[in-house]
Amino acid sequence: MKSISILIIEDEASIRDMIQFALVPDGFTIIEAGDVTTANQKIANHIPDLILLDWMLPGTSGIEFAKQLKRDPNTKNIPIIILTARAEEDNKIKGFEIGADDYITKPFSPRELSVRIKAVLRRGPLISPEDIIQVKNLRLNISTHQLTINDDPILLTPIEYKLLYFFVTHQERVYSREQLLDYVWGKVNYIDERTVDVQIRRLRNRLKPHGYNCCIRTIRGSGYQFTTNGLL
Ligand code: CA
């Protein structure tokens, strides 16, 4: 399974060390930056799965940088957790206004940090104000149910849409046929589990012209998993 990468933007090395120490045992890959310039270089190199952003940074402040990230289409969907020494309610509100996903006041325990990160990541991909879930170049509009990959529209049947929606909102986890029937089709007892295989095959065929069929993996003996790990 792909390791989740977390970019820490914090000017105090001792806090970066503490965070690294807290998160590495959970299997996260940690990328560090002491200021915004370094953070930009690291992001250009690799888009992280989540950003821990200190409020008070030398040069560009954390809040300014968060605004920049939310304006850039390449980075606007990265969840941001703001770290701050200030406990004022005012800052918390400002943080959420610019689109931060959570807010942690220093000092915090390693365990609290880890729990909060997992909670933010569990929410799945952020849905933009235009109601679009974006996974690489795949864009699924949850109000019109339209799918495009590389801006190419792809027609889906209602059940294919439901299946794809379930997968993109539950990435990386493996689901059995029985679980998929429950979650996607609803609690129905007259549908055979082979229906799942049939629909997955059809959905893969839809995604195939753009190579996204490889995102739906068959896990032998377990079921299916959606992952962007194999995408170029
Ligand atoms: Ca600081």
mmCIF file of C-alpha atoms and ligand atoms in Angstrom:
data_model
loop_
_atom_site.group_PDB
_atom_site.id
_atom_site.type_symbol
_atom_site.label_atom_id
_atom_site.label_comp_id
_atom_site.label_asym_id
_atom_site.label_seq_id
_atom_site.Cartn_x
_atom_site.Cartn_y
_atom_site.Cartn_z
ATOM 1 C CA MET A 1 0.000 0.000 0.000
ATOM 2 C CA LYS A 2 1.181 3.496 -0.829
ATOM 3 C CA SER A 3 2.662 5.362 2.114
ATOM 4 C CA ILE A 4 0.836 8.587 2.961
ATOM 5 C CA SER A 5 3.103 11.611 2.695
ATOM 6 C CA ILE A 6 2.837 14.538 5.069
ATOM 7 C CA LEU A 7 4.581 17.838 4.498
ATOM 8 C CA ILE A 8 5.463 19.662 7.728
ATOM 9 C CA ILE A 9 6.016 23.393 7.299
ATOM 10 C CA GLU A 10 7.393 24.613 10.617
ATOM 11 C CA ASP A 11 10.402 26.835 11.343
ATOM 12 C CA GLU A 12 11.238 25.258 14.700
ATOM 13 C CA ALA A 13 13.388 22.186 14.084
ATOM 14 C CA SER A 14 12.562 20.718 17.502
ATOM 15 C CA ILE A 15 8.840 20.682 16.677
ATOM 16 C CA ARG A 16 9.527 19.149 13.253
ATOM 17 C CA ASP A 17 11.556 16.441 14.989
ATOM 18 C CA MET A 18 8.793 15.793 17.495
ATOM 19 C CA ILE A 19 6.207 15.485 14.710
ATOM 20 C CA GLN A 20 8.435 13.205 12.683
ATOM 21 C CA PHE A 21 9.007 11.033 15.744
ATOM 22 C CA ALA A 22 5.260 10.880 16.374
ATOM 23 C CA LEU A 23 4.179 10.040 12.835
ATOM 24 C CA VAL A 24 6.810 7.703 11.407
ATOM 25 C CA PRO A 25 5.618 4.716 13.532
ATOM 26 C CA ASP A 26 2.195 5.120 11.886
ATOM 27 C CA GLY A 27 3.814 4.540 8.508
ATOM 28 C CA PHE A 28 3.586 8.120 7.243
ATOM 29 C CA THR A 29 6.330 9.487 5.013
ATOM 30 C CA ILE A 30 7.447 12.849 6.381
ATOM 31 C CA ILE A 31 8.694 15.733 4.241
ATOM 32 C CA GLU A 32 10.022 18.778 6.093
ATOM 33 C CA ALA A 33 10.269 22.468 5.252
ATOM 34 C CA GLY A 34 11.359 25.317 7.534
ATOM 35 C CA ASP A 35 9.791 28.057 5.409
ATOM 36 C CA VAL A 36 7.429 28.652 2.511
ATOM 37 C CA THR A 37 10.159 28.835 -0.160
ATOM 38 C CA THR A 38 11.405 25.379 0.803
ATOM 39 C CA ALA A 39 7.810 24.128 1.033
ATOM 40 C CA ASN A 40 7.151 25.273 -2.543
ATOM 41 C CA GLN A 41 10.212 23.387 -3.755
ATOM 42 C CA LYS A 42 9.101 20.229 -1.949
ATOM 43 C CA ILE A 43 5.562 20.498 -3.362
ATOM 44 C CA ALA A 44 6.919 20.998 -6.893
ATOM 45 C CA ASN A 45 8.767 17.729 -6.389
ATOM 46 C CA HIS A 46 5.906 15.764 -4.861
ATOM 47 C CA ILE A 47 2.310 16.673 -4.011
ATOM 48 C CA PRO A 48 1.837 15.584 -0.385
ATOM 49 C CA ASP A 49 -1.340 13.881 0.876
ATOM 50 C CA LEU A 50 -1.631 16.328 3.767
ATOM 51 C CA ILE A 51 0.098 19.502 4.994
ATOM 52 C CA LEU A 52 0.803 20.456 8.608
ATOM 53 C CA LEU A 53 1.240 24.193 8.466
ATOM 54 C CA ASP A 54 2.592 26.404 11.221
ATOM 55 C CA TRP A 55 0.747 29.706 11.629
ATOM 56 C CA MET A 56 3.824 31.769 12.498
ATOM 57 C CA LEU A 57 6.550 31.364 9.904
ATOM 58 C CA PRO A 58 9.383 33.699 8.968
ATOM 59 C CA GLY A 59 8.695 35.532 5.689
ATOM 60 C CA THR A 60 5.339 34.434 4.260
ATOM 61 C CA SER A 61 3.013 33.507 7.122
ATOM 62 C CA GLY A 62 1.248 30.166 7.353
ATOM 63 C CA ILE A 63 -2.111 31.767 6.726
ATOM 64 C CA GLU A 64 -0.882 33.565 3.591
ATOM 65 C CA PHE A 65 0.604 30.328 2.317
ATOM 66 C CA ALA A 66 -2.621 28.417 2.987
ATOM 67 C CA LYS A 67 -4.469 30.966 0.849
ATOM 68 C CA GLN A 68 -1.951 30.492 -1.968
ATOM 69 C CA LEU A 69 -2.342 26.714 -1.779
ATOM 70 C CA LYS A 70 -6.132 26.964 -1.927
ATOM 71 C CA ARG A 71 -5.940 29.214 -5.012
ATOM 72 C CA ASP A 72 -3.702 26.860 -6.977
ATOM 73 C CA PRO A 73 -5.625 24.070 -8.806
ATOM 74 C CA ASN A 74 -2.692 21.706 -8.233
ATOM 75 C CA THR A 75 -2.715 22.115 -4.468
ATOM 76 C CA LYS A 76 -6.202 23.272 -3.528
ATOM 77 C CA ASN A 77 -7.398 19.757 -2.646
ATOM 78 C CA ILE A 78 -4.542 18.959 -0.252
ATOM 79 C CA PRO A 79 -5.943 18.872 3.292
ATOM 80 C CA ILE A 80 -4.273 21.411 5.600
ATOM 81 C CA ILE A 81 -3.996 21.204 9.371
ATOM 82 C CA ILE A 82 -2.874 24.489 10.925
ATOM 83 C CA LEU A 83 -0.492 24.377 13.885
ATOM 84 C CA THR A 84 -0.483 27.345 16.167
ATOM 85 C CA ALA A 85 0.699 28.455 19.564
ATOM 86 C CA ARG A 86 -2.135 30.911 19.793
ATOM 87 C CA ALA A 87 -5.354 29.626 21.216
ATOM 88 C CA GLU A 88 -7.528 32.570 20.302
ATOM 89 C CA GLU A 89 -10.849 31.691 18.770
ATOM 90 C CA ASP A 90 -10.272 34.471 16.240
ATOM 91 C CA ASN A 91 -7.334 32.668 14.619
ATOM 92 C CA LYS A 92 -9.245 29.432 14.537
ATOM 93 C CA ILE A 93 -12.050 31.093 12.588
ATOM 94 C CA LYS A 94 -9.556 32.698 10.196
ATOM 95 C CA GLY A 95 -7.982 29.288 9.666
ATOM 96 C CA PHE A 96 -11.248 27.644 8.719
ATOM 97 C CA GLU A 97 -12.240 30.594 6.544
ATOM 98 C CA ILE A 98 -9.258 30.104 4.274
ATOM 99 C CA GLY A 99 -10.148 26.422 3.934
ATOM 100 C CA ALA A 100 -7.986 24.718 6.558
ATOM 101 C CA ASP A 101 -9.349 21.285 7.475
ATOM 102 C CA ASP A 102 -8.361 21.287 11.106
ATOM 103 C CA TYR A 103 -6.491 23.309 13.647
ATOM 104 C CA ILE A 104 -4.210 22.134 16.447
ATOM 105 C CA THR A 105 -2.987 24.323 19.266
ATOM 106 C CA LYS A 106 0.565 23.838 20.550
ATOM 107 C CA PRO A 107 1.557 22.115 22.716
ATOM 108 C CA PHE A 108 -0.172 18.971 21.463
ATOM 109 C CA SER A 109 0.518 15.328 22.178
ATOM 110 C CA PRO A 110 1.891 13.072 19.408
ATOM 111 C CA ARG A 111 -1.153 10.873 19.830
ATOM 112 C CA GLU A 112 -3.581 13.764 19.410
ATOM 113 C CA LEU A 113 -1.784 14.818 16.242
ATOM 114 C CA SER A 114 -1.898 11.319 14.791
ATOM 115 C CA VAL A 115 -5.612 10.927 15.576
ATOM 116 C CA ARG A 116 -6.457 14.299 14.011
ATOM 117 C CA ILE A 117 -4.446 13.534 10.863
ATOM 118 C CA LYS A 118 -6.187 10.200 10.405
ATOM 119 C CA ALA A 119 -9.591 11.838 10.900
ATOM 120 C CA VAL A 120 -8.851 14.423 8.185
ATOM 121 C CA LEU A 121 -7.530 11.758 5.799
ATOM 122 C CA ARG A 122 -10.549 9.504 6.384
ATOM 123 C CA ARG A 123 -12.860 12.160 5.030
ATOM 124 C CA GLY A 124 -11.442 11.244 1.657
ATOM 125 C CA PRO A 125 -10.784 13.552 -1.257
ATOM 126 C CA LEU A 126 -12.063 17.042 -0.716
ATOM 127 C CA ILE A 127 -14.968 18.057 -2.807
ATOM 128 C CA SER A 128 -14.441 21.417 -4.455
ATOM 129 C CA PRO A 129 -17.159 24.083 -4.382
ATOM 130 C CA GLU A 130 -18.076 22.982 -7.910
ATOM 131 C CA ASP A 131 -18.986 19.535 -6.505
ATOM 132 C CA ILE A 132 -16.171 17.795 -8.291
ATOM 133 C CA ILE A 133 -14.132 14.948 -6.896
ATOM 134 C CA GLN A 134 -10.779 14.918 -8.604
ATOM 135 C CA VAL A 135 -8.442 11.939 -8.632
ATOM 136 C CA LYS A 136 -5.421 12.753 -10.795
ATOM 137 C CA ASN A 137 -7.048 13.604 -14.168
ATOM 138 C CA LEU A 138 -10.313 11.856 -13.368
ATOM 139 C CA ARG A 139 -13.082 14.295 -12.440
ATOM 140 C CA LEU A 140 -16.402 13.103 -11.117
ATOM 141 C CA ASN A 141 -19.157 15.678 -10.764
ATOM 142 C CA ILE A 142 -21.370 14.598 -7.880
ATOM 143 C CA SER A 143 -24.264 16.861 -8.778
ATOM 144 C CA THR A 144 -24.501 16.033 -12.493
ATOM 145 C CA HIS A 145 -22.930 12.528 -12.213
ATOM 146 C CA GLN A 146 -20.709 13.347 -15.181
ATOM 147 C CA LEU A 147 -17.308 11.773 -15.475
ATOM 148 C CA THR A 148 -14.383 13.148 -17.434
ATOM 149 C CA ILE A 149 -10.870 11.825 -17.691
ATOM 150 C CA ASN A 150 -8.287 14.124 -19.287
ATOM 151 C CA ASP A 151 -11.310 16.377 -20.068
ATOM 152 C CA ASP A 152 -12.832 13.604 -22.175
ATOM 153 C CA PRO A 153 -16.467 12.902 -21.176
ATOM 154 C CA ILE A 154 -17.229 9.273 -20.349
ATOM 155 C CA LEU A 155 -20.800 7.990 -20.143
ATOM 156 C CA LEU A 156 -21.674 5.863 -17.137
ATOM 157 C CA THR A 157 -24.795 3.908 -16.268
ATOM 158 C CA PRO A 158 -26.292 4.813 -12.862
ATOM 159 C CA ILE A 159 -24.812 1.732 -11.198
ATOM 160 C CA GLU A 160 -21.380 2.368 -12.739
ATOM 161 C CA TYR A 161 -21.527 5.914 -11.366
ATOM 162 C CA LYS A 162 -22.447 4.651 -7.891
ATOM 163 C CA LEU A 163 -19.651 2.124 -7.963
ATOM 164 C CA LEU A 164 -17.064 4.659 -9.116
ATOM 165 C CA TYR A 165 -18.285 7.219 -6.566
ATOM 166 C CA PHE A 166 -17.892 4.630 -3.820
ATOM 167 C CA PHE A 167 -14.384 3.770 -4.980
ATOM 168 C CA VAL A 168 -13.069 7.348 -5.253
ATOM 169 C CA THR A 169 -14.432 8.198 -1.815
ATOM 170 C CA HIS A 170 -12.975 5.009 -0.274
ATOM 171 C CA GLN A 171 -9.578 4.746 -1.900
ATOM 172 C CA GLU A 172 -6.853 2.275 -0.941
ATOM 173 C CA ARG A 173 -9.093 0.031 1.159
ATOM 174 C CA VAL A 174 -10.071 -3.472 0.059
ATOM 175 C CA TYR A 175 -13.769 -4.333 -0.079
ATOM 176 C CA SER A 176 -15.289 -7.786 -0.484
ATOM 177 C CA ARG A 177 -18.044 -8.416 -3.051
ATOM 178 C CA GLU A 178 -20.489 -8.690 -0.186
ATOM 179 C CA GLN A 179 -19.449 -5.289 1.231
ATOM 180 C CA LEU A 180 -19.694 -3.667 -2.191
ATOM 181 C CA LEU A 181 -23.200 -5.088 -2.620
ATOM 182 C CA ASP A 182 -24.164 -3.625 0.752
ATOM 183 C CA TYR A 183 -22.586 -0.215 0.218
ATOM 184 C CA VAL A 184 -23.265 0.345 -3.482
ATOM 185 C CA TRP A 185 -26.421 -1.616 -4.209
ATOM 186 C CA GLY A 186 -27.845 -1.323 -0.711
ATOM 187 C CA LYS A 187 -29.068 -4.173 1.471
ATOM 188 C CA VAL A 188 -30.604 -6.423 -1.127
ATOM 189 C CA ASN A 189 -30.626 -10.181 -0.954
ATOM 190 C CA TYR A 190 -31.673 -11.093 -4.465
ATOM 191 C CA ILE A 191 -28.513 -9.914 -6.217
ATOM 192 C CA ASP A 192 -25.775 -12.429 -6.828
ATOM 193 C CA GLU A 193 -22.216 -11.495 -5.879
ATOM 194 C CA ARG A 194 -21.201 -12.155 -9.479
ATOM 195 C CA THR A 195 -23.114 -8.995 -10.373
ATOM 196 C CA VAL A 196 -20.293 -7.094 -8.702
ATOM 197 C CA ASP A 197 -17.723 -8.732 -10.977
ATOM 198 C CA VAL A 198 -19.830 -7.966 -14.043
ATOM 199 C CA GLN A 199 -20.239 -4.284 -13.128
ATOM 200 C CA ILE A 200 -16.589 -3.898 -12.213
ATOM 201 C CA ARG A 201 -15.632 -5.340 -15.594
ATOM 202 C CA ARG A 202 -17.924 -2.837 -17.325
ATOM 203 C CA LEU A 203 -16.594 0.079 -15.271
ATOM 204 C CA ARG A 204 -13.016 -0.918 -16.047
ATOM 205 C CA ASN A 205 -13.877 -0.943 -19.760
ATOM 206 C CA ARG A 206 -15.156 2.629 -19.465
ATOM 207 C CA LEU A 207 -11.941 3.741 -17.807
ATOM 208 C CA LYS A 208 -9.648 1.743 -20.056
ATOM 209 C CA PRO A 209 -9.170 4.251 -22.930
ATOM 210 C CA HIS A 210 -7.413 6.535 -20.420
ATOM 211 C CA GLY A 211 -5.579 3.802 -18.549
ATOM 212 C CA TYR A 212 -7.607 4.332 -15.358
ATOM 213 C CA ASN A 213 -8.899 0.739 -15.447
ATOM 214 C CA CYS A 214 -5.750 -0.223 -13.501
ATOM 215 C CA CYS A 215 -7.067 1.831 -10.535
ATOM 216 C CA ILE A 216 -9.590 -0.916 -9.786
ATOM 217 C CA ARG A 217 -7.581 -3.862 -8.587
ATOM 218 C CA THR A 218 -8.749 -7.390 -7.969
ATOM 219 C CA ILE A 219 -7.348 -8.579 -4.659
ATOM 220 C CA ARG A 220 -7.391 -12.373 -4.849
ATOM 221 C CA GLY A 221 -9.500 -13.977 -2.169
ATOM 222 C CA SER A 222 -10.560 -10.586 -0.752
ATOM 223 C CA GLY A 223 -12.338 -8.413 -3.274
ATOM 224 C CA TYR A 224 -11.538 -5.109 -4.920
ATOM 225 C CA GLN A 225 -9.509 -1.993 -4.190
ATOM 226 C CA PHE A 226 -9.332 1.434 -5.815
ATOM 227 C CA THR A 227 -5.837 2.880 -5.904
ATOM 228 C CA THR A 228 -4.014 5.429 -8.050
ATOM 229 C CA ASN A 229 -0.746 3.758 -7.185
ATOM 230 C CA GLY A 230 -0.257 2.200 -10.617
ATOM 231 C CA LEU A 231 -1.071 5.346 -12.602
ATOM 232 C CA LEU A 232 1.709 7.029 -14.524
HETATM 233 CA CA CA B 1 6.696 29.099 14.109
#
